[in-house]
Short mmCIF file of N, CA and C in Angstrom, two decimals:
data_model
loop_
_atom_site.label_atom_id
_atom_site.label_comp_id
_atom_site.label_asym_id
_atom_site.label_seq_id
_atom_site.Cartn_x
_atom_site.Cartn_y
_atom_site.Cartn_z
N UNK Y 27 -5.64 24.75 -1.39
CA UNK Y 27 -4.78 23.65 -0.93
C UNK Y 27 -3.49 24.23 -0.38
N UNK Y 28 -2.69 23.46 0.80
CA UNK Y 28 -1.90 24.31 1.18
C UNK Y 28 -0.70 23.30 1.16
N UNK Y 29 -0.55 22.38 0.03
CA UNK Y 29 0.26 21.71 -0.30
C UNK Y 29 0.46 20.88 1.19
N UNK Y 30 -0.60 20.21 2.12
CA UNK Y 30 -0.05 19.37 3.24
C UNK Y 30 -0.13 17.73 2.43
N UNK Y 31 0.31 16.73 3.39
CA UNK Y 31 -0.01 15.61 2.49
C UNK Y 31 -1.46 15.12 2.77
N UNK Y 32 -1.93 14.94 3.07
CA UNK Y 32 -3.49 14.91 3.16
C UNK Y 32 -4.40 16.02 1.66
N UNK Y 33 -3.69 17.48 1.18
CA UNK Y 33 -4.27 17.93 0.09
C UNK Y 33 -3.47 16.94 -0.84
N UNK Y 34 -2.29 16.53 -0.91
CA UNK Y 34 -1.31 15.52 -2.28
C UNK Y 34 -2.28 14.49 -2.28
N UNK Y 35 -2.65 13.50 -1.18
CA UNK Y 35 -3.23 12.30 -1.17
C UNK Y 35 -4.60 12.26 -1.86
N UNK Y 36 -5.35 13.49 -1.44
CA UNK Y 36 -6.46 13.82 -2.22
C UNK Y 36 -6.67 13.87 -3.26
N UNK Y 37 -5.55 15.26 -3.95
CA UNK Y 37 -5.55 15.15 -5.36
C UNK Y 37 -5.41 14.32 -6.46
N UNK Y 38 -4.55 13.28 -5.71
CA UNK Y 38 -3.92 11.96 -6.26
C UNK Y 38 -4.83 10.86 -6.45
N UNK Y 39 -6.09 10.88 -5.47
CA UNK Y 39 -7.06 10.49 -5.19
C UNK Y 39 -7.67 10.14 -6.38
N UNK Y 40 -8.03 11.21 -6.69
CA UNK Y 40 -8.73 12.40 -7.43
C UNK Y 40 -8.86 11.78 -8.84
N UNK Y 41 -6.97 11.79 -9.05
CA UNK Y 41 -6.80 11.64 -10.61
C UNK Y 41 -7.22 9.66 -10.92
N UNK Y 42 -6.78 9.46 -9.85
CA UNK Y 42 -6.74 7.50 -9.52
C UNK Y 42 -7.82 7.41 -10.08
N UNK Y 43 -9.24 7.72 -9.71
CA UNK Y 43 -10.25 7.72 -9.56
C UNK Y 43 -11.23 7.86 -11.01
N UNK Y 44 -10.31 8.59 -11.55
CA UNK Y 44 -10.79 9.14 -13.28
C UNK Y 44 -10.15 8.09 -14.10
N UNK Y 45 -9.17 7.38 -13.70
CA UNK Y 45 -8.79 6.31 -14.64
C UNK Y 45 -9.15 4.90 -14.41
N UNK Y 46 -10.11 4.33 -14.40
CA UNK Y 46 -10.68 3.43 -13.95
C UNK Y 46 -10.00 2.00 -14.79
N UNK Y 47 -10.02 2.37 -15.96
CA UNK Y 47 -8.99 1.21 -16.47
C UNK Y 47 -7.96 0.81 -15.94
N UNK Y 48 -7.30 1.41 -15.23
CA UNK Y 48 -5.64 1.09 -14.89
C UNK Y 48 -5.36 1.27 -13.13
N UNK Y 49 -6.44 1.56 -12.61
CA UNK Y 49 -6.32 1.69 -11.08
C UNK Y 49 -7.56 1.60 -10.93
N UNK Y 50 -7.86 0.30 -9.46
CA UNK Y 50 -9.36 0.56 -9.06
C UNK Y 50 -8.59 0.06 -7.11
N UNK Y 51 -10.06 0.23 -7.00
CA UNK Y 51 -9.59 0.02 -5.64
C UNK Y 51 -9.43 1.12 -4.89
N UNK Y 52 -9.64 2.27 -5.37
CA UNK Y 52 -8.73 3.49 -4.96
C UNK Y 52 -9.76 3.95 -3.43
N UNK Y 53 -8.83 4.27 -2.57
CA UNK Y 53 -9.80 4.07 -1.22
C UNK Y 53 -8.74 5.17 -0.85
N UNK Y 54 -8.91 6.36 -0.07
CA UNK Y 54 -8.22 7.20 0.52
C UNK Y 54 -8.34 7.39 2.36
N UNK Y 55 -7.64 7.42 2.68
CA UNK Y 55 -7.49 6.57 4.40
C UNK Y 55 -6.81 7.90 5.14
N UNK Y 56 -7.32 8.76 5.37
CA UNK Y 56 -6.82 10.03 6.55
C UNK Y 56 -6.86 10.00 8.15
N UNK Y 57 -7.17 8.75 8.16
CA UNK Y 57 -7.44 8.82 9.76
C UNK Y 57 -5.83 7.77 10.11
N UNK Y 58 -5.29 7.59 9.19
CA UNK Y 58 -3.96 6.84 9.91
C UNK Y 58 -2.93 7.65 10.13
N UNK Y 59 -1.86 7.25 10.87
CA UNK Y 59 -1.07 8.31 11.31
C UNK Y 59 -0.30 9.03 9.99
N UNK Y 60 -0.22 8.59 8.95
CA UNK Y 60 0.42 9.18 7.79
C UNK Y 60 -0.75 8.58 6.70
N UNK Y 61 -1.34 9.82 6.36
CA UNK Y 61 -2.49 9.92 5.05
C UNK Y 61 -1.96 8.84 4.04
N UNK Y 62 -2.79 8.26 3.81
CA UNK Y 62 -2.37 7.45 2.35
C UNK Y 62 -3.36 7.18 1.67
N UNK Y 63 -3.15 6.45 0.17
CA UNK Y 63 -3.89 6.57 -0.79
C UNK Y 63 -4.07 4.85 -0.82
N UNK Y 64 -4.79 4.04 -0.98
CA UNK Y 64 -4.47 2.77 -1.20
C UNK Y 64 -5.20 2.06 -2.71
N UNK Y 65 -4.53 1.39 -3.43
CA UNK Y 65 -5.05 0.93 -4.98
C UNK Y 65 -4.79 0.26 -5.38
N UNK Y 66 -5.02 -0.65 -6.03
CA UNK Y 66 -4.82 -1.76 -7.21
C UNK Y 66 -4.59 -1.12 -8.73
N UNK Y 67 -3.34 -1.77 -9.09
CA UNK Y 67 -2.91 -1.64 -10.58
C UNK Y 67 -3.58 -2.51 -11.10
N UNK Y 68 -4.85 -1.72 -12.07
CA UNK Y 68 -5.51 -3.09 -13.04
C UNK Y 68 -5.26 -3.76 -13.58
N UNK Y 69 -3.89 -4.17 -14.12
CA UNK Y 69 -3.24 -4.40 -15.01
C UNK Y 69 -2.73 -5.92 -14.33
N UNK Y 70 -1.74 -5.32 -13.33
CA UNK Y 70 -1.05 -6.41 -12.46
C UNK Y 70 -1.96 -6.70 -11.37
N UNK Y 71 -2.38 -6.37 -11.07
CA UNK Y 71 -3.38 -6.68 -9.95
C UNK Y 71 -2.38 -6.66 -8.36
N UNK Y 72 -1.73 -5.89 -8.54
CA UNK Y 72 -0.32 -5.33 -7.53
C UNK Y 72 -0.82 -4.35 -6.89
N UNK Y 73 -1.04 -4.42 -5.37
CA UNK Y 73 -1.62 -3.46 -4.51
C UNK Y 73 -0.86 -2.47 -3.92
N UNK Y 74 -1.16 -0.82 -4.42
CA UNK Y 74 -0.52 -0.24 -3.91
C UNK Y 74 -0.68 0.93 -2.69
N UNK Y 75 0.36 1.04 -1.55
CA UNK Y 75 -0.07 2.26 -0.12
C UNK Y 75 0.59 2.56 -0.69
N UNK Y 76 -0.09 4.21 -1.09
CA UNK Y 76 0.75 5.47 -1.34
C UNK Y 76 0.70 6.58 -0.06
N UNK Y 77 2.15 6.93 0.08
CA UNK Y 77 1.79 8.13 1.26
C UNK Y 77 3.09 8.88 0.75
N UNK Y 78 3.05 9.75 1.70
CA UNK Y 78 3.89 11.15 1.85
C UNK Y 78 4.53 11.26 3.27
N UNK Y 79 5.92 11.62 2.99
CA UNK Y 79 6.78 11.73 4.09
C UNK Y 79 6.75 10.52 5.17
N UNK Y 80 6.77 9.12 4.82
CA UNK Y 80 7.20 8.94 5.09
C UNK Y 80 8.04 8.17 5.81
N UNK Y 81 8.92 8.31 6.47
CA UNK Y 81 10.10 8.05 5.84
C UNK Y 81 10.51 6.45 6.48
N UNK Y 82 9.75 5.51 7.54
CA UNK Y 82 9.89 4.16 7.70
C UNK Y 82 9.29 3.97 6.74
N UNK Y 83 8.27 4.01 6.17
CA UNK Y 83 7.52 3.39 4.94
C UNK Y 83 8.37 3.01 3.76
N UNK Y 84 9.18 3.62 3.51
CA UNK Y 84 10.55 3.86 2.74
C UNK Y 84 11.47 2.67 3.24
N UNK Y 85 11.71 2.88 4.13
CA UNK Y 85 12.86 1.84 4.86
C UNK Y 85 12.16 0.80 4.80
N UNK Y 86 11.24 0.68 5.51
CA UNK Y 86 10.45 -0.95 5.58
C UNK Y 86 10.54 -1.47 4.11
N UNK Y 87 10.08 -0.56 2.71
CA UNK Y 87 9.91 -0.81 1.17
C UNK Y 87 11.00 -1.80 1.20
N UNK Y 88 12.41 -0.58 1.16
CA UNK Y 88 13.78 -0.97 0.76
C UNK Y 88 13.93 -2.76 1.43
N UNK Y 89 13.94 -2.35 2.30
CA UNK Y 89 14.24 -3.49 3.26
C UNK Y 89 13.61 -4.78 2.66
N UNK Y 90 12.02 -4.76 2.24
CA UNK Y 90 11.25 -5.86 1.74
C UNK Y 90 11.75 -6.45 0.34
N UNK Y 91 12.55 -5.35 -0.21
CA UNK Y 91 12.78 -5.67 -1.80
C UNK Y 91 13.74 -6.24 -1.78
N UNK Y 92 14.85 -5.57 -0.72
CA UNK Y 92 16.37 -6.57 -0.50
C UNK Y 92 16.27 -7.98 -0.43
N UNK Y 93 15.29 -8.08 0.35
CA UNK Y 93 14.93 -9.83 0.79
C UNK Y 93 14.44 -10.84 -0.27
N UNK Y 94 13.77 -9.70 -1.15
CA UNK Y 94 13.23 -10.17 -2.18
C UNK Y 94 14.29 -10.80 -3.60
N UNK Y 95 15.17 -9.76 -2.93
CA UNK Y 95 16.56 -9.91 -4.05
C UNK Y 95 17.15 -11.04 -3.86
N UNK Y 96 17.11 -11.25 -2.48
CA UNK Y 96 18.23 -12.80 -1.76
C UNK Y 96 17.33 -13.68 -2.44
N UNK Y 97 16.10 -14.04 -2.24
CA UNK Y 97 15.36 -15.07 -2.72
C UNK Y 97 14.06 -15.27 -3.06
N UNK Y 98 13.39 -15.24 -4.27
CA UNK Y 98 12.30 -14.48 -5.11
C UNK Y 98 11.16 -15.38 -4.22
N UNK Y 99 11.57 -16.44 -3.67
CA UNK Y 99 10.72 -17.11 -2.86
C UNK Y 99 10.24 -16.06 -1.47
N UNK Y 100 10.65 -15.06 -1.47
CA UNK Y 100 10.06 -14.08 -0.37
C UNK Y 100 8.77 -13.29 -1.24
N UNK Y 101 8.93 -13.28 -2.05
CA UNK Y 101 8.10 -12.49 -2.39
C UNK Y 101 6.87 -13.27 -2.63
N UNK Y 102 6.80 -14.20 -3.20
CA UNK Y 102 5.36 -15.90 -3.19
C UNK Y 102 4.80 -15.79 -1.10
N UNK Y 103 5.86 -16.19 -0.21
CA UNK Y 103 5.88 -16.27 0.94
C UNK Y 103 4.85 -14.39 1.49
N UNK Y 104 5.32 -13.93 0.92
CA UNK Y 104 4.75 -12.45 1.54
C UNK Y 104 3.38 -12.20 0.90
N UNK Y 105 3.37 -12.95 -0.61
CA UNK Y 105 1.77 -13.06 -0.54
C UNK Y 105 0.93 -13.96 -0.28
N UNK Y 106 2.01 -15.06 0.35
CA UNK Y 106 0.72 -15.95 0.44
C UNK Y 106 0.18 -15.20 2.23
N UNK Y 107 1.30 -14.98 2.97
CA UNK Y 107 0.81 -14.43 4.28
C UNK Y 107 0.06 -13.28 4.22
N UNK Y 108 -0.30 -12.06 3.27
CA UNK Y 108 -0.91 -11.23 3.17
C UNK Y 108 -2.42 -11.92 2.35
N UNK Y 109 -2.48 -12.37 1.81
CA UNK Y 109 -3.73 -13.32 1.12
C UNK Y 109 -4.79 -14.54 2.22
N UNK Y 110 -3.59 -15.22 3.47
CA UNK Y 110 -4.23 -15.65 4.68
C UNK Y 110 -5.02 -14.88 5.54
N UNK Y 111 -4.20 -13.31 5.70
CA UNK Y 111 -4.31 -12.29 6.57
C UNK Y 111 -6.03 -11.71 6.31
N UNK Y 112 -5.85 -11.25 4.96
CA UNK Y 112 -7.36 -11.04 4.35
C UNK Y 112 -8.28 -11.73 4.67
N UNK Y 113 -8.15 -13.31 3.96
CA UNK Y 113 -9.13 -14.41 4.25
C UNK Y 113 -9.67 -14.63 5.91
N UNK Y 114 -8.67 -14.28 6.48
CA UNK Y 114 -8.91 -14.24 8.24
C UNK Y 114 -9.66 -12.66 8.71
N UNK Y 115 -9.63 -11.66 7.58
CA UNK Y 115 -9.97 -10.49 8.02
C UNK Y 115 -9.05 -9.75 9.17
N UNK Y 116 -7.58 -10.22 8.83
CA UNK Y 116 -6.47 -9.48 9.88
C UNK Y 116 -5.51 -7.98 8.90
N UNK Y 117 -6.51 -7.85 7.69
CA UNK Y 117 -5.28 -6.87 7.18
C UNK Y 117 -6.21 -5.47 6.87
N UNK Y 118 -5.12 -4.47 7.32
CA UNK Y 118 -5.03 -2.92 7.69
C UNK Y 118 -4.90 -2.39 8.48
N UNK Y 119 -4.33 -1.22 8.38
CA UNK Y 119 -3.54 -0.64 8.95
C UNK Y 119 -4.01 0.65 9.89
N UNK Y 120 -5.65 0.89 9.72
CA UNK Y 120 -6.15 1.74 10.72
C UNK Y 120 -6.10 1.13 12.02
N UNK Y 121 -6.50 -0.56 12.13
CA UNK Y 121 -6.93 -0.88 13.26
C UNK Y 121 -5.55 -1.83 13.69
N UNK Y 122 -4.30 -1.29 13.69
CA UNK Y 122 -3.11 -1.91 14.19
C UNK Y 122 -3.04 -3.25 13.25
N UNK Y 123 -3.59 -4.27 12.16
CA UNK Y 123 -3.78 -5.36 12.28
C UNK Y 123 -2.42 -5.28 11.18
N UNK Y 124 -2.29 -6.33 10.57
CA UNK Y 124 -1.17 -6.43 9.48
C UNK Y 124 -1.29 -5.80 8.49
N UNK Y 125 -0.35 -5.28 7.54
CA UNK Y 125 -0.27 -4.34 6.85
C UNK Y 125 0.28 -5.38 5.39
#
């Protein structure tokens, strides 16, 4: 491994994958422009894109949580539009669609 993020995403993969109680879902996605890991917390049932470097992914986060801070009603609103998106078959992020 030569420590790129594509070997991190893997390994991470890897471990996701062995804990089946507490993460499922675990789907690893290298063909997008920044490798990521994608999963469900079993627990919360809270979906998570994991990636490396970077660094809008970060900004966009920050940015979503701020909004979230002004009014918790963003966060109901962002799943109900990500939960339509699915049901319509408009969400991911290989094929440009919503994220």
């Amino acid at each position: 491994a030569d420590g790129s993020p594509v070997d991190s995403v893997a390994m991470l993969g890897q471990v996701l994958k062995k804990l089946p109680d507490s993460f499922v879902n675990v789907t690893q996605v290298f063909l997008a422009m920044t490798p990521l890991l994608k999963f469900t917390d079993a627990g919360s049932g809270l979906e998570v894109d994991f990636c490396i470097n970077n660094r809008l992914g970060v900004r966009n986060t920050r940015l979503l949580a701020t909004y979230c801070e002004c009014d918790p009603r963003v966060r109901q609103l962002g799943r109900l539009i990500k939960d339509w998106a699915r049901s319509h078959s408009l969400v991911g992020t290989p094929d440009g669609y919503l994220n």
